Amino acid sequence: RHIALSDRDIIAEIFWAHWDKYDQQLGPQVWQFGGYDISEDFLALLRLKGTYTVGGLGACNLISNYAIEKGCRFDQVVNLPLDMRGEDRHFCIRAKVLGFNLWADTYFPAKHLERFDYDLREKFAKTRAKRLPGNRISLVMLVNNEEYLLENFLHRMSKLFDEIIIVITKSTDGSREIAKQYTDKIYDFKWCDNYSKVRNFAISKATSPWIFYADPDENYGVQNLHHFDKMVTTENAIGFIFMVFNYRGDRPQPSISESVRLFRNVPEIKF
């Protein structure tokens, strides 16, 4: 809404990311000139809140109908240097030729989850490798026709867990094929309208000392999940309560509930 009110025909909401796994510093998705050339002074400017003209922009773009009607589009422009490849650069070149300025807004930086999560997932893998046997964690999930949600969840979080248990109830989509990419512990359970029964079946398959129960449609702040290793080393702890924010399209505010999601794998704990 903020950039929509800026009255600019082409404007990007800035975000910062590691564009290559070897990058040591975060870089913006906008640039100053060329294919992706940025001066130190320009980088310093982009770290200040404001709206600035840029030479190119790569994502999170708001484009007016007027700019589109005038011919701004992502079609290929031939005979460009190799460092000018890509539809984003072709769009920016065409826009400038047509007389449009390109803008970047830095008041409310977006967060590129895929780029942001890459390093975190690698850290999870290293942390998991050092985890003591008594602190290992099994992820347990029930799946019912949620292939897109399952793929997103496992891609972001799978490396945190020592074991992944997937129980498929009524799925007819590609959930099973997606699960196979992350685990070989996939079980079928004929649905019986008894959530407790199917959940108890699922946790019975876990072999780690700790269980984390989650649904595919849940989104956990990946940057905060390193706290798991602090939790499972807490002396005398049996389980941990998570605050759950339930968002629905017909409600402006989420409903909030509490749920035990991380708990010890002991026979006394059941649904």
XYZ file of C-alpha atoms in Angstrom:
271
model
C 0.000 0.000 0.000
C 2.879 2.340 0.813
C 4.493 2.055 -2.609
C 1.092 2.129 -4.317
C 0.611 5.601 -2.845
C 4.021 6.776 -4.053
C 2.648 7.804 -7.468
C 5.531 6.127 -9.334
C 4.920 4.115 -12.510
C 7.653 1.566 -11.787
C 8.853 1.098 -8.223
C 10.383 -1.785 -6.277
C 10.166 -2.562 -2.586
C 13.759 -3.271 -1.693
C 14.982 -6.519 -0.163
C 18.462 -7.791 0.649
C 19.773 -11.295 0.039
C 22.818 -13.507 -0.488
C 22.666 -13.878 -4.262
C 25.348 -16.536 -4.285
C 26.337 -19.015 -1.604
C 29.826 -17.476 -1.649
C 28.550 -13.952 -1.021
C 29.722 -12.609 2.311
C 27.435 -9.576 2.316
C 23.779 -9.022 1.610
C 23.015 -7.235 -1.638
C 19.833 -5.522 -2.878
C 17.718 -6.703 -5.812
C 18.198 -3.294 -7.447
C 21.339 -1.929 -9.060
C 22.869 1.320 -10.174
C 24.089 0.709 -13.716
C 25.109 -2.088 -16.092
C 24.058 -5.654 -15.376
C 24.399 -5.407 -11.604
C 26.957 -2.728 -10.789
C 26.695 -0.865 -7.491
C 29.010 1.644 -5.847
C 29.628 1.651 -2.113
C 28.052 5.094 -1.859
C 24.923 3.808 -3.593
C 24.723 0.828 -1.224
C 25.028 3.167 1.743
C 22.217 5.302 0.333
C 19.929 2.289 -0.045
C 20.354 1.493 3.642
C 18.671 4.798 4.482
C 14.904 5.144 4.407
C 13.761 6.862 1.248
C 12.704 6.514 -2.382
C 15.572 6.561 -4.869
C 16.063 6.362 -8.625
C 17.941 3.232 -9.688
C 19.377 1.809 -12.880
C 17.614 -1.524 -12.651
C 15.322 -3.580 -10.457
C 14.831 -7.309 -10.194
C 11.762 -8.182 -8.131
C 9.004 -6.916 -5.824
C 8.033 -4.426 -8.506
C 4.839 -2.409 -8.688
C 4.113 -1.472 -12.319
C 1.338 0.897 -13.324
C -1.173 0.095 -16.043
C 0.022 3.227 -17.801
C 3.575 1.850 -18.074
C 2.282 -1.458 -19.406
C 0.057 0.254 -21.963
C 3.043 2.308 -23.153
C 4.997 -0.880 -23.868
C 6.888 -1.862 -20.713
C 7.193 -5.644 -20.795
C 9.612 -8.494 -20.108
C 10.184 -9.655 -23.692
C 13.758 -10.382 -24.729
C 15.923 -7.615 -26.156
C 18.462 -9.176 -28.537
C 22.121 -8.225 -29.137
C 22.831 -7.183 -25.555
C 26.100 -7.922 -23.690
C 26.242 -11.165 -21.713
C 25.986 -9.354 -18.385
C 22.640 -7.934 -19.503
C 20.890 -11.282 -19.811
C 17.579 -11.919 -18.094
C 14.050 -10.628 -18.443
C 14.437 -8.194 -15.527
C 17.239 -6.321 -17.281
C 15.368 -6.361 -20.579
C 12.330 -4.882 -18.856
C 14.415 -2.113 -17.297
C 16.146 -1.236 -20.566
C 12.836 -1.040 -22.397
C 11.310 1.090 -19.625
C 14.177 3.592 -19.741
C 13.992 3.824 -23.538
C 10.285 4.581 -23.193
C 11.085 7.394 -20.783
C 10.171 5.827 -17.441
C 12.272 6.271 -14.322
C 12.947 3.249 -12.115
C 12.559 3.662 -8.374
C 13.425 1.720 -5.227
C 11.615 2.298 -1.943
C 13.493 1.411 1.244
C 10.991 2.337 3.954
C 9.660 -1.205 4.452
C 12.216 -3.741 3.160
C 10.778 -7.099 2.158
C 12.374 -10.355 3.266
C 13.337 -12.838 0.562
C 12.559 -16.076 2.377
C 14.205 -18.443 -0.092
C 17.506 -16.565 -0.100
C 17.275 -15.751 3.581
C 16.588 -19.348 4.534
C 19.427 -20.884 2.513
C 22.137 -20.152 5.058
C 19.827 -21.050 7.927
C 19.067 -24.469 6.459
C 22.785 -25.135 6.129
C 23.274 -24.094 9.748
C 20.469 -26.457 10.755
C 22.272 -29.330 9.062
C 25.510 -28.550 10.899
C 23.695 -28.188 14.217
C 21.868 -31.467 13.699
C 25.157 -33.249 12.976
C 26.491 -32.130 16.376
C 23.308 -32.974 18.257
C 23.724 -35.569 21.004
C 21.647 -38.776 20.650
C 19.466 -37.844 23.616
C 18.522 -34.539 22.005
C 17.487 -35.756 18.573
C 14.133 -34.647 17.189
C 11.579 -36.426 14.998
C 9.245 -34.340 12.860
C 5.772 -35.911 12.703
C 3.164 -34.741 10.187
C -0.257 -35.801 8.919
C -0.921 -35.084 5.258
C -4.169 -34.870 3.325
C -3.964 -33.401 -0.210
C -1.517 -30.659 0.746
C 1.300 -31.189 -1.746
C 2.149 -27.516 -2.245
C 2.127 -26.782 1.485
C 4.104 -29.930 2.249
C 6.793 -29.081 -0.298
C 7.208 -25.587 1.091
C 7.300 -26.775 4.707
C 9.807 -29.587 4.180
C 12.040 -27.519 1.933
C 12.388 -24.875 4.608
C 12.565 -27.012 7.729
C 13.614 -30.586 6.958
C 17.299 -30.132 7.774
C 16.468 -29.248 11.351
C 15.182 -32.728 12.150
C 16.938 -36.049 12.660
C 13.939 -38.051 11.464
C 10.817 -37.219 9.462
C 7.595 -39.209 9.850
C 4.836 -38.589 7.288
C 1.421 -40.221 7.713
C -0.863 -40.002 4.687
C -4.566 -40.246 5.395
C -6.720 -39.446 2.362
C -4.316 -37.805 -0.088
C -4.872 -38.314 -3.806
C -2.437 -35.619 -4.987
C 1.361 -35.677 -5.211
C 2.021 -35.496 -1.471
C 3.585 -38.973 -1.358
C 6.082 -38.181 -4.116
C 7.076 -34.967 -2.373
C 7.500 -36.736 0.970
C 9.781 -39.330 -0.667
C 12.258 -36.568 -1.464
C 12.806 -35.990 2.246
C 12.158 -39.290 4.028
C 11.540 -42.995 3.549
C 9.353 -43.172 6.654
C 5.967 -42.710 4.997
C 2.923 -44.503 6.375
C -0.685 -44.889 5.307
C -3.559 -44.676 7.742
C -7.156 -45.216 6.755
C -9.113 -42.205 7.930
C -11.531 -42.953 10.781
C -12.748 -39.485 11.883
C -10.626 -39.763 15.012
C -7.751 -37.292 15.089
C -6.367 -38.667 18.334
C -6.088 -42.157 16.911
C -4.248 -41.117 13.761
C -1.958 -38.745 15.644
C -1.063 -41.429 18.173
C -0.317 -43.776 15.276
C 1.979 -41.136 13.801
C 3.973 -40.435 16.958
C 4.302 -44.182 17.599
C 6.525 -44.357 14.508
C 8.996 -41.782 15.853
C 12.289 -43.114 17.235
C 13.968 -39.905 18.438
C 13.834 -38.859 22.102
C 11.918 -35.709 21.108
C 8.924 -35.212 18.802
C 7.883 -32.069 16.994
C 4.321 -32.269 15.677
C 3.381 -29.868 12.876
C 0.818 -29.364 10.112
C 1.875 -28.609 6.510
C -0.022 -25.314 6.438
C 1.920 -23.891 9.373
C 4.672 -21.351 8.932
C 7.379 -21.182 11.568
C 9.909 -18.362 11.679
C 12.890 -20.328 10.439
C 15.352 -17.827 11.875
C 14.053 -18.679 15.366
C 14.245 -22.453 15.123
C 17.758 -22.632 16.537
C 15.954 -22.335 19.875
C 14.908 -25.971 19.433
C 18.346 -27.114 20.503
C 18.099 -25.000 23.636
C 14.693 -26.480 24.404
C 15.701 -30.134 24.100
C 18.624 -29.598 26.460
C 16.402 -28.070 29.151
C 16.692 -30.255 32.230
C 13.442 -31.843 33.474
C 11.405 -30.381 30.596
C 8.638 -32.649 29.274
C 7.298 -30.438 26.501
C 6.992 -26.911 25.188
C 3.913 -24.828 24.423
C 3.837 -22.803 21.212
C 1.645 -19.806 20.526
C -0.382 -20.550 17.380
C -1.743 -17.681 15.280
C -4.608 -18.836 13.062
C -5.224 -16.631 10.038
C -8.441 -16.831 8.045
C -9.368 -14.837 4.992
C -12.655 -13.657 6.465
C -11.069 -12.256 9.632
C -8.900 -9.134 9.866
C -7.056 -10.428 12.938
C -5.762 -13.916 13.775
C -7.166 -16.037 16.552
C -4.530 -17.123 19.058
C -4.264 -20.458 20.815
C -1.663 -22.465 22.697
C -0.520 -25.911 21.667
C 2.136 -28.362 22.849
C 4.184 -29.075 19.719
C 7.601 -30.150 20.976
C 7.564 -32.929 23.568
C 9.461 -35.949 24.795
C 8.853 -39.268 23.093
C 7.547 -41.200 26.081
C 4.583 -43.638 26.262
C 2.720 -41.462 28.756
C 2.305 -38.591 26.278
C -0.504 -39.221 23.819
C -3.256 -37.308 22.078
